[in-house]
Amino acid sequence: MTSNSLSAGAPATRAPMWEPVPVPPQAPAQEGMVDVDGSRLWYWDTAGNGTPVILLHAGTQSAAGWVYQQPVLAAAGYRAIGYSRRGYHRSDPGDVDNPGYGADDLHRLLQHLKLGKVHLVSAAQGGFFAIDYTLAYPENVCSLTVVSSYMGITEADYAAVNARLRPPFFAKLPHDFQELSPSYRAGNPEGLAAWQALEHQAIPGKRVTPKMKQPLTWARLESIEHPTLLMTGDSDLYTPPSLLRMQAQHMPHAEVHIVTEAGHSPYWEQPVVFNQILLGFLAKQR
């Protein structure tokens, strides 16, 4: 999606401020289920011989929400794979009192598909599990991409920053207000409706949150040596640029990008820019 600048005093009708990008046709993909210790997870897989890219969804979305990335990754020669975590779209919730470990569920998927090393591309809450997996199974990760995620870091200084960012009333706001930028909501009503539809189908019952294998601290984050891409939107209410820079201080080797006119979902709001950045990063790891 692109935006056109208007000169001072120009009529508001001179040029569109928002140019929506239609959802592209999806690449052929296989679908399946994988057993994970009392539950079953739904996944899709474009298959092929390309290096696998595993897509880890946000807390308000599911494996169905990567429609702008699936065909682009496949066309670039990658094997794109998305899966829904426990209780999300088409995945079983299992025992909600024993939700398992997100990293172990992901590892079971890799074993099921007989994958070697993979690229992890994660959004928002998916970043928690991508980081946890990278720490727990470092030998299986080619690279780590974390998009618009406050990462679940447990340090007191970081918790204080996040408390200032999101006071108690924030949790009561509609998810589309929390996660989509004002530019997107104002300029792309069709895209807003499509995002809302995906959000409404993402969690059909009680939300299930798998456990982490370890507390995430700055020291643990600093121990990650894998090629890393950090990204956020300039209007992200969860992970604004200042918070991203705070994260990047503890991952000095990371490539960092801020996407303009995007909120918490830059992969959805600005897919052209997002995909260019992601493909450029992945190409460097070949």
Short mmCIF file of C-alpha atoms in Angstrom, two decimals:
data_model
loop_
_atom_site.label_atom_id
_atom_site.label_comp_id
_atom_site.label_asym_id
_atom_site.label_seq_id
_atom_site.Cartn_x
_atom_site.Cartn_y
_atom_site.Cartn_z
CA MET A 1 0.00 0.00 0.00
CA THR A 2 1.33 3.42 -0.84
CA SER A 3 0.40 6.91 0.21
CA ASN A 4 0.70 10.11 -1.80
CA SER A 5 1.80 13.37 -0.17
CA LEU A 6 -0.43 16.39 -0.64
CA SER A 7 1.08 19.86 -0.90
CA ALA A 8 -0.02 22.49 1.60
CA GLY A 9 -3.43 23.89 0.72
CA ALA A 10 -4.16 21.29 -1.94
CA PRO A 11 -7.76 20.11 -2.24
CA ALA A 12 -8.45 16.96 -0.24
CA THR A 13 -9.78 15.26 -3.39
CA ARG A 14 -6.58 15.81 -5.39
CA ALA A 15 -5.13 12.32 -4.77
CA PRO A 16 -6.09 9.30 -2.69
CA MET A 17 -4.28 9.09 0.63
CA TRP A 18 -4.61 5.31 0.67
CA GLU A 19 -4.36 2.75 -2.12
CA PRO A 20 -5.61 -0.65 -0.91
CA VAL A 21 -3.83 -3.76 -2.07
CA PRO A 22 -6.22 -6.62 -2.89
CA VAL A 23 -5.53 -10.03 -1.41
CA PRO A 24 -3.57 -11.94 -4.08
CA PRO A 25 -4.52 -15.43 -5.29
CA GLN A 26 -3.09 -18.01 -2.96
CA ALA A 27 -0.44 -20.52 -4.00
CA PRO A 28 -1.47 -24.19 -3.95
CA ALA A 29 -1.07 -25.57 -0.45
CA GLN A 30 -1.59 -28.83 1.36
CA GLU A 31 -3.48 -28.86 4.65
CA GLY A 32 -3.14 -31.23 7.56
CA MET A 33 -3.31 -31.82 11.30
CA VAL A 34 -0.48 -32.66 13.68
CA ASP A 35 -0.91 -34.28 17.09
CA VAL A 36 0.70 -32.33 19.94
CA ASP A 37 0.29 -33.99 23.33
CA GLY A 38 -3.48 -34.07 23.69
CA SER A 39 -4.37 -31.59 20.97
CA ARG A 40 -4.24 -31.31 17.18
CA LEU A 41 -2.97 -28.31 15.28
CA TRP A 42 -4.11 -27.28 11.81
CA TYR A 43 -1.48 -26.22 9.31
CA TRP A 44 -1.09 -25.37 5.64
CA ASP A 45 2.05 -26.01 3.63
CA THR A 46 2.97 -24.85 0.12
CA ALA A 47 5.44 -27.78 0.04
CA GLY A 48 8.29 -28.02 -2.46
CA ASN A 49 12.05 -28.10 -2.01
CA GLY A 50 12.53 -24.50 -0.89
CA THR A 51 13.84 -23.51 2.52
CA PRO A 52 10.91 -23.64 4.97
CA VAL A 53 9.51 -20.39 6.38
CA ILE A 54 7.28 -20.95 9.40
CA LEU A 55 4.71 -18.21 10.04
CA LEU A 56 3.63 -17.70 13.68
CA HIS A 57 0.43 -15.69 14.00
CA ALA A 58 -0.62 -12.87 16.33
CA GLY A 59 -2.84 -13.36 19.35
CA THR A 60 -5.90 -12.07 17.50
CA GLN A 61 -5.30 -13.97 14.27
CA SER A 62 -4.58 -17.52 13.11
CA ALA A 63 -2.78 -19.37 10.34
CA ALA A 64 -5.46 -18.01 7.98
CA GLY A 65 -4.17 -14.45 8.37
CA TRP A 66 -1.01 -14.68 6.24
CA VAL A 67 -2.78 -14.30 2.88
CA TYR A 68 -0.47 -11.48 1.72
CA GLN A 69 2.68 -13.49 2.50
CA GLN A 70 1.80 -17.05 1.46
CA PRO A 71 1.89 -16.58 -2.34
CA VAL A 72 4.80 -14.12 -2.23
CA LEU A 73 7.01 -16.49 -0.26
CA ALA A 74 6.06 -19.42 -2.50
CA ALA A 75 6.79 -17.39 -5.65
CA ALA A 76 10.21 -16.50 -4.21
CA GLY A 77 11.06 -20.19 -3.90
CA TYR A 78 10.38 -20.72 -0.20
CA ARG A 79 8.27 -23.43 1.37
CA ALA A 80 5.75 -21.37 3.31
CA ILE A 81 4.04 -23.01 6.29
CA GLY A 82 1.47 -21.53 8.65
CA TYR A 83 -0.17 -23.16 11.65
CA SER A 84 -2.78 -22.23 14.22
CA ARG A 85 -1.85 -22.58 17.87
CA ARG A 86 -4.06 -24.52 20.28
CA GLY A 87 -7.65 -23.33 20.32
CA TYR A 88 -7.22 -21.09 17.28
CA HIS A 89 -8.92 -21.45 13.90
CA ARG A 90 -9.29 -25.15 13.02
CA SER A 91 -6.91 -26.31 15.80
CA ASP A 92 -8.19 -28.23 18.81
CA PRO A 93 -7.99 -26.51 22.20
CA GLY A 94 -7.01 -29.67 24.05
CA ASP A 95 -6.96 -29.43 27.85
CA VAL A 96 -7.20 -25.70 28.58
CA ASP A 97 -5.79 -26.36 32.08
CA ASN A 98 -2.73 -28.00 30.54
CA PRO A 99 -1.97 -25.94 27.43
CA GLY A 100 1.48 -27.37 26.83
CA TYR A 101 4.51 -25.43 25.64
CA GLY A 102 4.31 -23.39 22.46
CA ALA A 103 7.92 -24.18 21.55
CA ASP A 104 7.33 -27.91 21.90
CA ASP A 105 4.17 -27.72 19.77
CA LEU A 106 6.15 -25.97 17.05
CA HIS A 107 8.92 -28.56 17.33
CA ARG A 108 6.38 -31.34 16.89
CA LEU A 109 5.19 -29.67 13.69
CA LEU A 110 8.74 -29.58 12.36
CA GLN A 111 9.18 -33.26 13.21
CA HIS A 112 5.85 -34.13 11.60
CA LEU A 113 6.86 -32.39 8.37
CA LYS A 114 10.42 -33.79 8.57
CA LEU A 115 11.96 -30.34 8.35
CA GLY A 116 15.53 -29.38 9.03
CA LYS A 117 16.45 -25.77 9.65
CA VAL A 118 13.69 -23.20 9.18
CA HIS A 119 13.20 -19.45 9.08
CA LEU A 120 10.80 -18.24 11.77
CA VAL A 121 8.58 -15.25 10.91
CA SER A 122 6.41 -14.15 13.82
CA ALA A 123 3.91 -11.41 14.56
CA ALA A 124 2.92 -9.96 17.93
CA GLN A 125 2.26 -12.78 20.43
CA GLY A 126 3.70 -15.21 17.91
CA GLY A 127 7.03 -13.52 18.61
CA PHE A 128 6.97 -14.83 22.18
CA PHE A 129 6.92 -18.40 20.91
CA ALA A 130 9.38 -17.77 18.08
CA ILE A 131 11.93 -16.38 20.56
CA ASP A 132 11.26 -19.20 23.02
CA TYR A 133 11.72 -21.77 20.26
CA THR A 134 14.97 -20.17 19.11
CA LEU A 135 16.31 -20.40 22.67
CA ALA A 136 15.06 -23.96 23.22
CA TYR A 137 15.95 -25.42 19.79
CA PRO A 138 18.66 -23.11 18.36
CA GLU A 139 20.02 -25.76 16.01
CA ASN A 140 16.76 -25.78 14.04
CA VAL A 141 16.58 -22.04 13.30
CA CYS A 142 18.11 -20.33 10.24
CA SER A 143 16.82 -16.87 11.10
CA LEU A 144 14.37 -15.10 13.37
CA THR A 145 11.91 -12.37 12.34
CA VAL A 146 9.89 -10.67 15.08
CA VAL A 147 7.23 -8.17 13.99
CA SER A 148 5.36 -5.79 16.30
CA SER A 149 5.89 -7.89 19.39
CA TYR A 150 6.60 -6.73 22.91
CA MET A 151 8.20 -10.18 23.22
CA GLY A 152 7.05 -11.05 26.73
CA ILE A 153 10.27 -9.80 28.32
CA THR A 154 9.88 -10.04 32.11
CA GLU A 155 12.39 -7.37 33.24
CA ALA A 156 11.03 -4.73 35.65
CA ASP A 157 12.19 -1.77 33.54
CA TYR A 158 10.48 -3.19 30.48
CA ALA A 159 7.27 -3.96 32.39
CA ALA A 160 7.15 -0.35 33.58
CA VAL A 161 7.44 0.94 30.01
CA ASN A 162 4.67 -1.35 28.81
CA ALA A 163 2.43 -0.28 31.71
CA ARG A 164 2.80 3.33 30.59
CA LEU A 165 2.05 2.36 27.01
CA ARG A 166 -1.08 0.36 27.77
CA PRO A 167 -3.00 1.50 30.87
CA PRO A 168 -5.78 -0.76 32.19
CA PHE A 169 -8.52 0.67 29.96
CA PHE A 170 -6.54 -0.30 26.85
CA ALA A 171 -7.53 -3.97 27.20
CA LYS A 172 -11.21 -3.01 26.85
CA LEU A 173 -10.77 -1.33 23.46
CA PRO A 174 -11.80 -3.15 20.26
CA HIS A 175 -8.99 -5.20 18.79
CA ASP A 176 -9.11 -3.42 15.45
CA PHE A 177 -8.58 -0.09 17.27
CA GLN A 178 -5.70 -1.58 19.24
CA GLU A 179 -3.97 -3.17 16.28
CA LEU A 180 -4.73 -1.30 13.05
CA SER A 181 -3.41 2.18 12.39
CA PRO A 182 -5.75 5.17 12.02
CA SER A 183 -4.63 5.54 8.39
CA TYR A 184 -5.65 1.96 7.64
CA ARG A 185 -9.00 2.10 9.41
CA ALA A 186 -9.86 5.40 7.74
CA GLY A 187 -8.53 4.59 4.29
CA ASN A 188 -9.31 0.93 3.72
CA PRO A 189 -12.78 -0.10 4.91
CA GLU A 190 -12.70 -3.30 2.85
CA GLY A 191 -9.38 -4.34 4.39
CA LEU A 192 -10.66 -3.45 7.84
CA ALA A 193 -13.71 -5.67 7.35
CA ALA A 194 -11.54 -8.55 6.10
CA TRP A 195 -9.21 -8.23 9.09
CA GLN A 196 -12.19 -8.17 11.46
CA ALA A 197 -13.62 -11.32 9.84
CA LEU A 198 -10.32 -13.15 10.34
CA GLU A 199 -10.16 -11.95 13.93
CA HIS A 200 -13.70 -13.17 14.65
CA GLN A 201 -12.95 -16.65 13.31
CA ALA A 202 -9.52 -16.89 14.95
CA ILE A 203 -10.69 -17.96 18.43
CA PRO A 204 -13.97 -19.91 18.23
CA GLY A 205 -14.02 -20.81 21.92
CA LYS A 206 -12.01 -20.08 25.04
CA ARG A 207 -8.59 -18.64 24.32
CA VAL A 208 -5.72 -21.02 25.02
CA THR A 209 -2.21 -19.69 25.66
CA PRO A 210 0.59 -22.28 25.64
CA LYS A 211 3.32 -21.90 28.23
CA MET A 212 6.85 -20.63 27.71
CA LYS A 213 9.77 -22.96 28.35
CA GLN A 214 11.73 -20.24 30.15
CA PRO A 215 11.29 -16.67 31.40
CA LEU A 216 12.31 -14.24 28.68
CA THR A 217 14.89 -11.78 29.97
CA TRP A 218 17.27 -9.29 28.39
CA ALA A 219 20.13 -11.71 29.04
CA ARG A 220 18.32 -14.52 27.25
CA LEU A 221 17.51 -12.22 24.34
CA GLU A 222 21.15 -11.13 24.13
CA SER A 223 22.22 -14.78 23.87
CA ILE A 224 20.48 -15.16 20.48
CA GLU A 225 23.09 -15.04 17.71
CA HIS A 226 20.87 -16.03 14.79
CA PRO A 227 20.31 -13.51 12.00
CA THR A 228 17.40 -11.42 13.27
CA LEU A 229 14.93 -8.98 11.73
CA LEU A 230 12.95 -6.66 14.01
CA MET A 231 10.08 -4.66 12.56
CA THR A 232 7.13 -2.58 13.71
CA GLY A 233 4.70 0.02 12.43
CA ASP A 234 5.16 3.70 13.23
CA SER A 235 1.62 3.79 14.66
CA ASP A 236 1.84 0.56 16.67
CA LEU A 237 0.21 1.07 20.08
CA TYR A 238 1.76 -2.14 21.43
CA THR A 239 5.28 -1.82 20.04
CA PRO A 240 5.96 1.78 19.00
CA PRO A 241 9.35 2.64 17.49
CA SER A 242 10.75 3.67 20.89
CA LEU A 243 10.01 0.20 22.30
CA LEU A 244 11.48 -1.46 19.21
CA ARG A 245 14.69 0.52 19.73
CA MET A 246 14.76 -0.65 23.34
CA GLN A 247 14.54 -4.25 22.13
CA ALA A 248 17.21 -3.64 19.48
CA GLN A 249 19.67 -2.42 22.11
CA HIS A 250 19.71 -6.00 23.37
CA MET A 251 20.02 -7.48 19.87
CA PRO A 252 22.65 -5.21 18.27
CA HIS A 253 23.17 -7.62 15.40
CA ALA A 254 19.50 -7.32 14.35
CA GLU A 255 18.26 -5.58 11.21
CA VAL A 256 15.61 -3.04 12.25
CA HIS A 257 12.80 -1.53 10.18
CA ILE A 258 9.89 0.81 10.97
CA VAL A 259 7.01 0.68 8.48
CA THR A 260 5.23 3.98 7.89
CA GLU A 261 1.44 4.26 8.09
CA ALA A 262 1.15 0.93 9.84
CA GLY A 263 0.08 -0.17 13.29
CA HIS A 264 0.43 -3.51 15.03
CA SER A 265 -0.18 -5.50 11.83
CA PRO A 266 2.27 -4.16 9.19
CA TYR A 267 2.22 -7.49 7.34
CA TRP A 268 -1.50 -6.82 6.71
CA GLU A 269 -1.62 -3.04 6.51
CA GLN A 270 1.45 -2.50 4.31
CA PRO A 271 2.05 -5.90 2.69
CA VAL A 272 4.08 -4.62 -0.27
CA VAL A 273 6.62 -2.86 1.93
CA PHE A 274 6.57 -5.65 4.51
CA ASN A 275 7.19 -8.36 1.93
CA GLN A 276 10.03 -6.42 0.32
CA ILE A 277 11.78 -6.07 3.68
CA LEU A 278 11.18 -9.71 4.61
CA LEU A 279 12.34 -11.14 1.26
CA GLY A 280 15.41 -8.91 1.30
CA PHE A 281 16.32 -10.17 4.76
CA LEU A 282 15.71 -13.82 3.92
CA ALA A 283 17.76 -13.54 0.74
CA LYS A 284 20.79 -12.51 2.80
CA GLN A 285 20.65 -15.82 4.68
CA ARG A 286 20.90 -18.02 1.59
#
